Tab-separated table of C-alpha atoms (C1' of nucleotides) in Angstrom:
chain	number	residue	atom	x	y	z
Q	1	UNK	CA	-15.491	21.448	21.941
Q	2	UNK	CA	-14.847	19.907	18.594
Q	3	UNK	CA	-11.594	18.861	18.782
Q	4	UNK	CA	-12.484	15.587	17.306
Q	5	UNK	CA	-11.251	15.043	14.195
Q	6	UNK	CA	-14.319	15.808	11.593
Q	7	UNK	CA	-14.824	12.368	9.110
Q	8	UNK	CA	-17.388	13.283	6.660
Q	9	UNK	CA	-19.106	10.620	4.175
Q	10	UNK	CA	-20.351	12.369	0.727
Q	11	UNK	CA	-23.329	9.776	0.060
Q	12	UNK	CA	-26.189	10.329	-2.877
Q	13	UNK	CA	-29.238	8.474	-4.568
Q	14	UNK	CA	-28.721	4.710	-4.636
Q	15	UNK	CA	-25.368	5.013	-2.430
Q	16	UNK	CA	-24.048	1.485	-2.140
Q	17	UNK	CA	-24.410	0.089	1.667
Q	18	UNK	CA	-21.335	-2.150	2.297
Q	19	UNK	CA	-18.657	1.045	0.977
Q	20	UNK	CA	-20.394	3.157	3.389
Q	21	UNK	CA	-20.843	0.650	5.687
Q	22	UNK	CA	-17.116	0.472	5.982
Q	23	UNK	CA	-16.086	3.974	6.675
Q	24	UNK	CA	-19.181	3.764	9.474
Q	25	UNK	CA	-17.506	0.490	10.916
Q	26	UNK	CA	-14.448	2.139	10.821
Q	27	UNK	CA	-15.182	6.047	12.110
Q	28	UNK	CA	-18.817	6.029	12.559
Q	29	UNK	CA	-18.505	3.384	15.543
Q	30	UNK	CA	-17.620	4.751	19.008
Q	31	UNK	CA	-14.001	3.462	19.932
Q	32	UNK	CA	-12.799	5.613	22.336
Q	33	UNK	CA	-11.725	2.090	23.994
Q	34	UNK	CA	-9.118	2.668	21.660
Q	35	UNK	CA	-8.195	6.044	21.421
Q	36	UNK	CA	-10.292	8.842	22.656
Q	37	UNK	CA	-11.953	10.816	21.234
Q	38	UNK	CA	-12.284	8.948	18.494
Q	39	UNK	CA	-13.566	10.631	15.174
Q	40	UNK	CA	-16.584	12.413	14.851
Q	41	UNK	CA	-18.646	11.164	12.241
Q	42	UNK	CA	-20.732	12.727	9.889
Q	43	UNK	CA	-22.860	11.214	6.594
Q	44	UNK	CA	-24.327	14.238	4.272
Q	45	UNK	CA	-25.792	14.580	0.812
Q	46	UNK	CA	-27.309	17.217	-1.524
Q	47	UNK	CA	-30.573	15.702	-1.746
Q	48	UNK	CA	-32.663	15.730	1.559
Q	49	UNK	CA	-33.637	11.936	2.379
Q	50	UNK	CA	-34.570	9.326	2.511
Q	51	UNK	CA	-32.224	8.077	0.118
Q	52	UNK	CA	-32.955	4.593	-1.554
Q	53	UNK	CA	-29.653	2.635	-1.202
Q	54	UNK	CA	-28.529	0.162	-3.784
Q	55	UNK	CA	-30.107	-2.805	-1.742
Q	56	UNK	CA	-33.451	-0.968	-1.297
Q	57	UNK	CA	-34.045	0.122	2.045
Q	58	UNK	CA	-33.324	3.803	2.439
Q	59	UNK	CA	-30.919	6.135	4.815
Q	60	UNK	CA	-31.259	9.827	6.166
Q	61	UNK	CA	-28.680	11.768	5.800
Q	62	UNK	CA	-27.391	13.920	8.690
Q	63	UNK	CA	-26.821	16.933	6.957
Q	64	UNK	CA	-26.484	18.691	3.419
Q	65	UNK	CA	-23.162	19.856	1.192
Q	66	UNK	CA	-22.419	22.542	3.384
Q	67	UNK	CA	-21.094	19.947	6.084
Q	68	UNK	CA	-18.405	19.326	3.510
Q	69	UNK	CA	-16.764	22.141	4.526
Q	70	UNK	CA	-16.327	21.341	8.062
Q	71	UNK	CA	-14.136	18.042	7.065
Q	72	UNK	CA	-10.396	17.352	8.615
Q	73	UNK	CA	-11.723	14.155	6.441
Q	74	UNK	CA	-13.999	13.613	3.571
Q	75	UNK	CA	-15.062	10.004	2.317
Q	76	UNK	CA	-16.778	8.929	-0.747
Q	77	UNK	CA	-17.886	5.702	-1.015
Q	78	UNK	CA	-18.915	4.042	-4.176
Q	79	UNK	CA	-20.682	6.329	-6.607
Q	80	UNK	CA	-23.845	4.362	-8.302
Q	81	UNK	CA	-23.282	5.518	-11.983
Q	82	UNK	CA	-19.743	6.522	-12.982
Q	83	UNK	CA	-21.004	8.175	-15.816
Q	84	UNK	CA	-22.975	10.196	-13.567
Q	85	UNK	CA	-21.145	13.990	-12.923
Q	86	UNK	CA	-21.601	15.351	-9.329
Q	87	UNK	CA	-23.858	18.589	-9.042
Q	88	UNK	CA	-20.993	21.798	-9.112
Q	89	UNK	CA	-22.047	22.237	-5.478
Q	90	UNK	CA	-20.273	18.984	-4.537
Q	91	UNK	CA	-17.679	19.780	-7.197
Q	92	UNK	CA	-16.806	22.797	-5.657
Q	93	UNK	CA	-16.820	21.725	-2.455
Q	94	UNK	CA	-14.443	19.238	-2.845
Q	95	UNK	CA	-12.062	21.593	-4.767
Q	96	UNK	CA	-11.712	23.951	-1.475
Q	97	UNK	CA	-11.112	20.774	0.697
Q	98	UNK	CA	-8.842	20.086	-1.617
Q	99	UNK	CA	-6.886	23.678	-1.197
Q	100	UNK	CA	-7.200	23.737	2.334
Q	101	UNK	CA	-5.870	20.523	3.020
Q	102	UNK	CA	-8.322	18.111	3.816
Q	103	UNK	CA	-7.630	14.515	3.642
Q	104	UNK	CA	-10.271	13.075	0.679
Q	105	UNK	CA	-11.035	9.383	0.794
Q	106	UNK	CA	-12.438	7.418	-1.902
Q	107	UNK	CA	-13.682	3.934	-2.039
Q	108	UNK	CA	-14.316	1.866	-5.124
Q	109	UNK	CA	-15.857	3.696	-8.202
Q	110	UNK	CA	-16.242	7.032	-5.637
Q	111	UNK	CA	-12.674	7.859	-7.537
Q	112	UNK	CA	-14.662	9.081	-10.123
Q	113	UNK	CA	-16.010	11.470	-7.989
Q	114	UNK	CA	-12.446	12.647	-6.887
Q	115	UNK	CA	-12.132	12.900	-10.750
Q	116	UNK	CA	-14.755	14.431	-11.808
Q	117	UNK	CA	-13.559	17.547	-9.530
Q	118	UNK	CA	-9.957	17.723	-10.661
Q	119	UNK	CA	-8.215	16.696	-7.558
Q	120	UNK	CA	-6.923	13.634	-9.110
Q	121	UNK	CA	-5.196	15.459	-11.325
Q	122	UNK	CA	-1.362	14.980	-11.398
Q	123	UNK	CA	-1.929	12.358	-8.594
Q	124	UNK	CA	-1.600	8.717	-8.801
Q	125	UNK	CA	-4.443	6.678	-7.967
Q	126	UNK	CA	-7.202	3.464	-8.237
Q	127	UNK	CA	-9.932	2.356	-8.222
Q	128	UNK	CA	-12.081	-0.978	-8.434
Q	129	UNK	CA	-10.432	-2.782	-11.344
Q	130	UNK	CA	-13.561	-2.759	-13.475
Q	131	UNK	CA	-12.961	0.689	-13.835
Q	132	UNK	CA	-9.220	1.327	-13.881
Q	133	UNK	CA	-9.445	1.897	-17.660
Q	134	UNK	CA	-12.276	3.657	-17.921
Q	135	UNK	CA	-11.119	5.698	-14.652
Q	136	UNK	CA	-7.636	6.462	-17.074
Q	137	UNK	CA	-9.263	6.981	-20.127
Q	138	UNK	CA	-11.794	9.545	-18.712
Q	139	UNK	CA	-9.265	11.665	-16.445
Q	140	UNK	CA	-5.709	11.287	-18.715
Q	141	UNK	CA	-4.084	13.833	-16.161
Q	142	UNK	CA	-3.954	11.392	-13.199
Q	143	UNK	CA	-1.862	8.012	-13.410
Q	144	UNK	CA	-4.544	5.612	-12.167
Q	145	UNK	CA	-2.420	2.047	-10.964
Q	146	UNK	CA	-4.445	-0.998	-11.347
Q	147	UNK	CA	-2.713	-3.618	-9.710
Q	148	UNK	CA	-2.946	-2.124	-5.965
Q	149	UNK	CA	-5.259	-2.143	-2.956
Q	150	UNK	CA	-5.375	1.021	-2.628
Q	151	UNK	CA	-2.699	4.730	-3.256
Q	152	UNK	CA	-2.025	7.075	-0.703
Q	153	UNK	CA	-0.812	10.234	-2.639
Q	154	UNK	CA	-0.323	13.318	-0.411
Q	155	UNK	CA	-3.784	14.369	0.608
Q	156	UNK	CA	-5.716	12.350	-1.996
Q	157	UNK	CA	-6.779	8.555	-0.548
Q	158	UNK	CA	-8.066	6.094	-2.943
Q	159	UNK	CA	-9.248	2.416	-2.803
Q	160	UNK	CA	-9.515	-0.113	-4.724
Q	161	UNK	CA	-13.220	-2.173	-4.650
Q	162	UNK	CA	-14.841	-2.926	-1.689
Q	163	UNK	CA	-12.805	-4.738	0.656
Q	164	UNK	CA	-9.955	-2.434	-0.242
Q	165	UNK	CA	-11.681	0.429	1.453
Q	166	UNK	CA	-11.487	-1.621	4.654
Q	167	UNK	CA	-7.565	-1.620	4.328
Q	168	UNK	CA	-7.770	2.055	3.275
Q	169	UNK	CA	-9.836	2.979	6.332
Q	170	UNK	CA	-7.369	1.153	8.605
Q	171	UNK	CA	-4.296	2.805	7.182
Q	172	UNK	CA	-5.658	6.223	7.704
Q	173	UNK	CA	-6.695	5.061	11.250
Q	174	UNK	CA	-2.427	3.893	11.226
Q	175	UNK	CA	-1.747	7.175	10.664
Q	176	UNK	CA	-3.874	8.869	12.918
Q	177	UNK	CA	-3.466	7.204	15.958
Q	178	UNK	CA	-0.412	4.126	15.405
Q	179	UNK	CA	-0.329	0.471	14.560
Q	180	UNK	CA	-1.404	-0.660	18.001
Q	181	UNK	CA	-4.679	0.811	17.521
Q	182	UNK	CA	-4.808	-0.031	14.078
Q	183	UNK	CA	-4.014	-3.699	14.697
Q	184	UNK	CA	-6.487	-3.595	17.966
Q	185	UNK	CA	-9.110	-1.947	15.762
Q	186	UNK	CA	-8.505	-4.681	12.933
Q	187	UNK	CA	-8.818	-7.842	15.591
Q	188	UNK	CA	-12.142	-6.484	16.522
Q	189	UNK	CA	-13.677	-6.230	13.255
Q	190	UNK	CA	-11.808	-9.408	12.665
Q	191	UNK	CA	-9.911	-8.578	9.239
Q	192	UNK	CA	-6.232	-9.418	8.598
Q	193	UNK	CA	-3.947	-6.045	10.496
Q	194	UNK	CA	-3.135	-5.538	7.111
Q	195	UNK	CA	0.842	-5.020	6.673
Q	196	UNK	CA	0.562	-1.425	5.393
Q	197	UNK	CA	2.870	1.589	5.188
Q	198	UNK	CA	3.612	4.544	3.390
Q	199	UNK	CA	2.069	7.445	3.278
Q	200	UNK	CA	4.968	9.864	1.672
Q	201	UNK	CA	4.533	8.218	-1.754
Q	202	UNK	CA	2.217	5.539	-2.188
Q	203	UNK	CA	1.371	2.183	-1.040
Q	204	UNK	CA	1.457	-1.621	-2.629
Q	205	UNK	CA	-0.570	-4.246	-1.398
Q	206	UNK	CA	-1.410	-7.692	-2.321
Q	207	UNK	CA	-4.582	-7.982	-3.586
Q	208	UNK	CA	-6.654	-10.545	-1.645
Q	209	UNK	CA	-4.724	-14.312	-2.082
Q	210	UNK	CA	-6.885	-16.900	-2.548
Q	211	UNK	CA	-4.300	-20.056	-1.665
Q	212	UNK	CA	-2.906	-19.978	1.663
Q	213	UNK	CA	-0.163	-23.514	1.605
Q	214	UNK	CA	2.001	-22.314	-0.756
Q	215	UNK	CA	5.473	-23.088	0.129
Q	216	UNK	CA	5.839	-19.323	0.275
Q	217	UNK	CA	3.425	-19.201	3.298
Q	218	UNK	CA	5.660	-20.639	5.616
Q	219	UNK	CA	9.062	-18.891	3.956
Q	220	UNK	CA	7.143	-15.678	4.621
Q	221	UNK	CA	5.725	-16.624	8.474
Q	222	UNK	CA	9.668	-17.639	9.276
Q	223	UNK	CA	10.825	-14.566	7.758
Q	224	UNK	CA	8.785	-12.253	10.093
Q	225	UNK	CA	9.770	-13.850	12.930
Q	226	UNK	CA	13.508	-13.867	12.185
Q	227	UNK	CA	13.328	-10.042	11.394
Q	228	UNK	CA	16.763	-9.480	12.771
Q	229	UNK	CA	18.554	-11.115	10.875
Q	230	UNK	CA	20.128	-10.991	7.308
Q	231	UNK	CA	17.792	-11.865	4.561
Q	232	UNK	CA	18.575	-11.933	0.426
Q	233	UNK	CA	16.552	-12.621	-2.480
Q	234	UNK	CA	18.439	-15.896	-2.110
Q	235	UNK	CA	18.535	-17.339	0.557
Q	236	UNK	CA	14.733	-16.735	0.676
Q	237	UNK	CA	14.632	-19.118	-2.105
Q	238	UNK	CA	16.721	-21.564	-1.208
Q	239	UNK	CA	14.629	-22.131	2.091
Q	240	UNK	CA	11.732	-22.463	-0.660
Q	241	UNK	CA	13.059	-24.315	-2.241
Q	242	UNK	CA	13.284	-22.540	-5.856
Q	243	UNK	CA	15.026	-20.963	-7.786
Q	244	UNK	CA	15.814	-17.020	-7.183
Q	245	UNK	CA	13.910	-16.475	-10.049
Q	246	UNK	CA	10.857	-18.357	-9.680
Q	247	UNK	CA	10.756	-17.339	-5.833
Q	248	UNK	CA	10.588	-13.931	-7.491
Q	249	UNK	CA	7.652	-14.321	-9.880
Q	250	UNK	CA	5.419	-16.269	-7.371
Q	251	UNK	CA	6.651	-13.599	-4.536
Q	252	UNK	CA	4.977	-10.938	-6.751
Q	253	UNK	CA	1.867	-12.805	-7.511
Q	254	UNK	CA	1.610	-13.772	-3.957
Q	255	UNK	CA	2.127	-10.393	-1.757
Q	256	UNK	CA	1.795	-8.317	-4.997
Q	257	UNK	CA	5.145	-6.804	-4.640
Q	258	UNK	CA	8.868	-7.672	-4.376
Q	259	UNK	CA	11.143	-9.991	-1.935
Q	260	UNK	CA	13.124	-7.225	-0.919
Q	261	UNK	CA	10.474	-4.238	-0.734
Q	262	UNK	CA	8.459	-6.451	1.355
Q	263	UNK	CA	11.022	-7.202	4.112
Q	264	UNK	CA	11.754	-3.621	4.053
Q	265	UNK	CA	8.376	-2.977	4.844
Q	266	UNK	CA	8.457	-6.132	7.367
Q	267	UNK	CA	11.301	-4.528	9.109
Q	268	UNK	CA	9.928	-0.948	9.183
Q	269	UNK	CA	6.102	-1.793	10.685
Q	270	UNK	CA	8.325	-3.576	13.097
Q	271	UNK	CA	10.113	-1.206	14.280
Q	272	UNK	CA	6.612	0.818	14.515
Q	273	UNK	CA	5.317	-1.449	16.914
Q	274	UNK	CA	8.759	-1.728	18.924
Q	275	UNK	CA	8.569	2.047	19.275
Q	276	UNK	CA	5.189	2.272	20.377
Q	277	UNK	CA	5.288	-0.604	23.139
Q	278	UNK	CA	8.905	-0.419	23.904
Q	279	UNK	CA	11.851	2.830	25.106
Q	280	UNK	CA	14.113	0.474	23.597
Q	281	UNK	CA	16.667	3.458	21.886
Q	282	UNK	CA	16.875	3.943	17.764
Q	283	UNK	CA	19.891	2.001	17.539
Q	284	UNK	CA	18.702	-1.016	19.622
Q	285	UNK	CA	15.928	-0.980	17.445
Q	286	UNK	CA	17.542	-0.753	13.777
Q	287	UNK	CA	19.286	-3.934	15.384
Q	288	UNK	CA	16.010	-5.754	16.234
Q	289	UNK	CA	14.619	-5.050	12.912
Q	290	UNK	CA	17.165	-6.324	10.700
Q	291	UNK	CA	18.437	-2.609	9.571
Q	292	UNK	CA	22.047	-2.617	9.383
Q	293	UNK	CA	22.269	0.484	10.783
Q	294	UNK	CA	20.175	3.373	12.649
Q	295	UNK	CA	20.844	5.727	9.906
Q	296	UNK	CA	19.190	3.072	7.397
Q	297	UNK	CA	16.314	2.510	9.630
Q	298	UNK	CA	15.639	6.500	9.962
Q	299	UNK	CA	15.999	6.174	5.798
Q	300	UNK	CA	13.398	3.218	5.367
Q	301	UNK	CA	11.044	4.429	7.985
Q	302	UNK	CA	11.548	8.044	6.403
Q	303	UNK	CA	10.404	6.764	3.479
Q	304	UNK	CA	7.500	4.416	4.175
Q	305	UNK	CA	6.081	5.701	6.848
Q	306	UNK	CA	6.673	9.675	6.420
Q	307	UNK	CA	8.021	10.851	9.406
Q	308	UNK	CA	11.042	9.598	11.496
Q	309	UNK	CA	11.353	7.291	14.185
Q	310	UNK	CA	11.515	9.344	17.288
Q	311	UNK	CA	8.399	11.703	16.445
Q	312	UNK	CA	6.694	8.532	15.681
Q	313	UNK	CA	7.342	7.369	19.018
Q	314	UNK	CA	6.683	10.454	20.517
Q	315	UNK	CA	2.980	10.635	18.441
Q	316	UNK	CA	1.901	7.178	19.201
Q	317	UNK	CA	3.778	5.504	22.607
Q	318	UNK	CA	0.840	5.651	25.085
Q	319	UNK	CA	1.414	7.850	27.899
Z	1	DC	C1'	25.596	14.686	1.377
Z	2	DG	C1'	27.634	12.037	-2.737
Z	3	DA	C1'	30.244	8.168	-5.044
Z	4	DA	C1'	31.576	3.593	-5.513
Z	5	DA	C1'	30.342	-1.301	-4.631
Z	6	DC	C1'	26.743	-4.215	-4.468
Z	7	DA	C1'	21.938	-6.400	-4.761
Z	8	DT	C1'	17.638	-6.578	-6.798
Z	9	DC	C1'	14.270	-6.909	-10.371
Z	10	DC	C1'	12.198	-7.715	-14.779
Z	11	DG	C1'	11.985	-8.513	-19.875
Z	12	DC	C1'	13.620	-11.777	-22.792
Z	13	DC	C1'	14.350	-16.397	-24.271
Z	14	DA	C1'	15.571	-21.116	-24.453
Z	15	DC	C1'	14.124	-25.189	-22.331
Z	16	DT	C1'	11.243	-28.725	-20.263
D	1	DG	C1'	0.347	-25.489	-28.725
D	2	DT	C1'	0.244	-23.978	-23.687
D	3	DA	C1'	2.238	-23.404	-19.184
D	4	DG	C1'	5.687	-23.070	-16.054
D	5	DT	C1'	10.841	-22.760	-15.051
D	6	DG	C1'	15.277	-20.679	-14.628
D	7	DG	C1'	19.538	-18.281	-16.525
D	8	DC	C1'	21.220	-13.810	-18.313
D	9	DG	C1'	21.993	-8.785	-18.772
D	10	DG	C1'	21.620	-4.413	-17.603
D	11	DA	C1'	18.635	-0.562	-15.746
D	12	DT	C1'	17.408	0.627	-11.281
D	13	DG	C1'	17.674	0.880	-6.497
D	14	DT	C1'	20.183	-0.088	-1.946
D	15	DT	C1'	24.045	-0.197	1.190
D	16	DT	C1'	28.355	1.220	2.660
DNA sequence: CGAAACATCCGCCACT
DNA sequence: GTAGTGGCGGATGTTT
């Protein structure tokens, strides 16, 4: 009767307890509130336990390598010592998840991991940004991206540091099962429903923003809620109050990416949730969202999200 | 689908 | 000298 989708954490000596804390917050926890059945959750390690975590206290694993094989998802959180290879049973392992498909999660420095058995090679990816270079340096074949919360590269999942894994975790739950559960999910843990995306190529996010009243704030808060109509580059700024090109430099440093990728993405995630809670038709809903046309919204949404607007509504609009 | 018209974005640099 | 601003040009991406 396992027809629950299998999430598997990879965990080992001194495993760090807030990484794989947040994959059990995220799929460990029973939410079939939300969506049932909700994942089935499994923690395993080559060494029998108990294993000492980084804070001390220790943890006993579920089961051994072989459970590895039985993942739809595999998660690693935060290796202890980068410079540390995995065992060529976990090596292996990971390869054949790799070829069959499975979806492999990393958080923080568990990249290396991911590295260490090839699969990041060819990809893009990241990591916590203490390591990007080191990450680069040590594994030239994959193009690691430092300035992102996390990269979503076919079948290959990687976070940034800690927090990022949270975002991570919620995108693949987005994917899985739609933004309303994402979003409900996210209220009850009480984090941000981060404004995610794509899954086709690969994923921007602002890294955690520390000021919240910039004049940007508000220019953003007004632009969500006036989705349908026009925006530009300028007139954005104008309603800031700067100039085009200083709008544009704190824009990036703010959200971490562009004025005008980030109302596409505003527009698309929009249209997500229209689709799930509404039977408003495609074209009604290109309207809503500020796409000029349906054909543009089927191209943006194509794009970002990875599959088009009708089988997304068809996927995720509760029956 | 592809081509032509149009907007965006980013390095560069002069300026405050 | 350092830090932020804003105009310009053209490669790149978007819309029609």
């Amino acid at each position: 009767m396992t027809d629950r989708h299998r999430v598997v954490t990879l965990v080992a000596d001194r495993v760090a307890p807030f990484e794989l804390g947040v994959a059990c917050e995220v799929f460990g926890v029973d939410r079939s509130y939300l969506h049932d059945p909700w994942y089935e959750f499994t923690v395993a390690s080559m060494d029998p336990g108990p294993l000492a975590t980084k804070a001390g206290f220790s943890i006993n694993p579920d089961r051994g390598v072989d459970a590895l094989d039985e993942a739809d998802t595999i998660v690693i959180p935060a290796w202890s010592d980068i410079e540390r290879v995995p065992p060529m049973e976990i090596v292996e392992a990971l390869q054949r998840a790799d070829e069959r498909g499975a979806r492999l999660l990393s958080v923080c420095s568990g990249a290396f991991v991911l590295g260490w058995a090839g699969v990041l090679d060819g990809r893009r990816c990241t990591t916590h940004w203490m390591y990007t270079d080191d990450l680069a340096a040590r594994f030239p074949a994959c193009q690691v991206d430092p300035g992102v919360l996390y990269v979503v590269d076919g079948n290959v999942l990687t976070s940034a540091g800690t927090a990022a894994g949270i975002d991570l975790c919620l995108h693949v739950v987005r994917t899985d099962h739609g933004a309303r559960v994402a979003n409900a999910l996210a209220r009850r843990m009480v984090v941000p429903p981060h404004r995610d995306g794509g899954q086709a190529q690969y994923v921007e996010m602002p890294v955690p923003d520390g000021e919240a009243d910039e004049p940007l704030g508000d220019v953003l808060t007004w632009a969500v809620t006036h989705l349908d109509e026009p925006h530009s580059v300028e007139s954005l700024a104008r309603r800031a109050h700067l100039s085009p090109r200083t709008f544009a430099r704190r824009f990036r440093q703010v959200t971490g990416t562009t004025p005008h990728q980030w109302l596409l993405r505003q527009r698309v995630l929009h249209a997500q949730h229209l689709l799930e809670t509404t039977g408003e038709p495609v074209e009604r809903i290109a309207q809503l969202c500020g796409f000029g046309s349906a054909a543009l919204l089927r191209q943006h949404f194509g794009r970002i999200v990875g599959t088009s607007p009708l089988l997304y509504r068809r996927t995720f609009q509760p029956a």
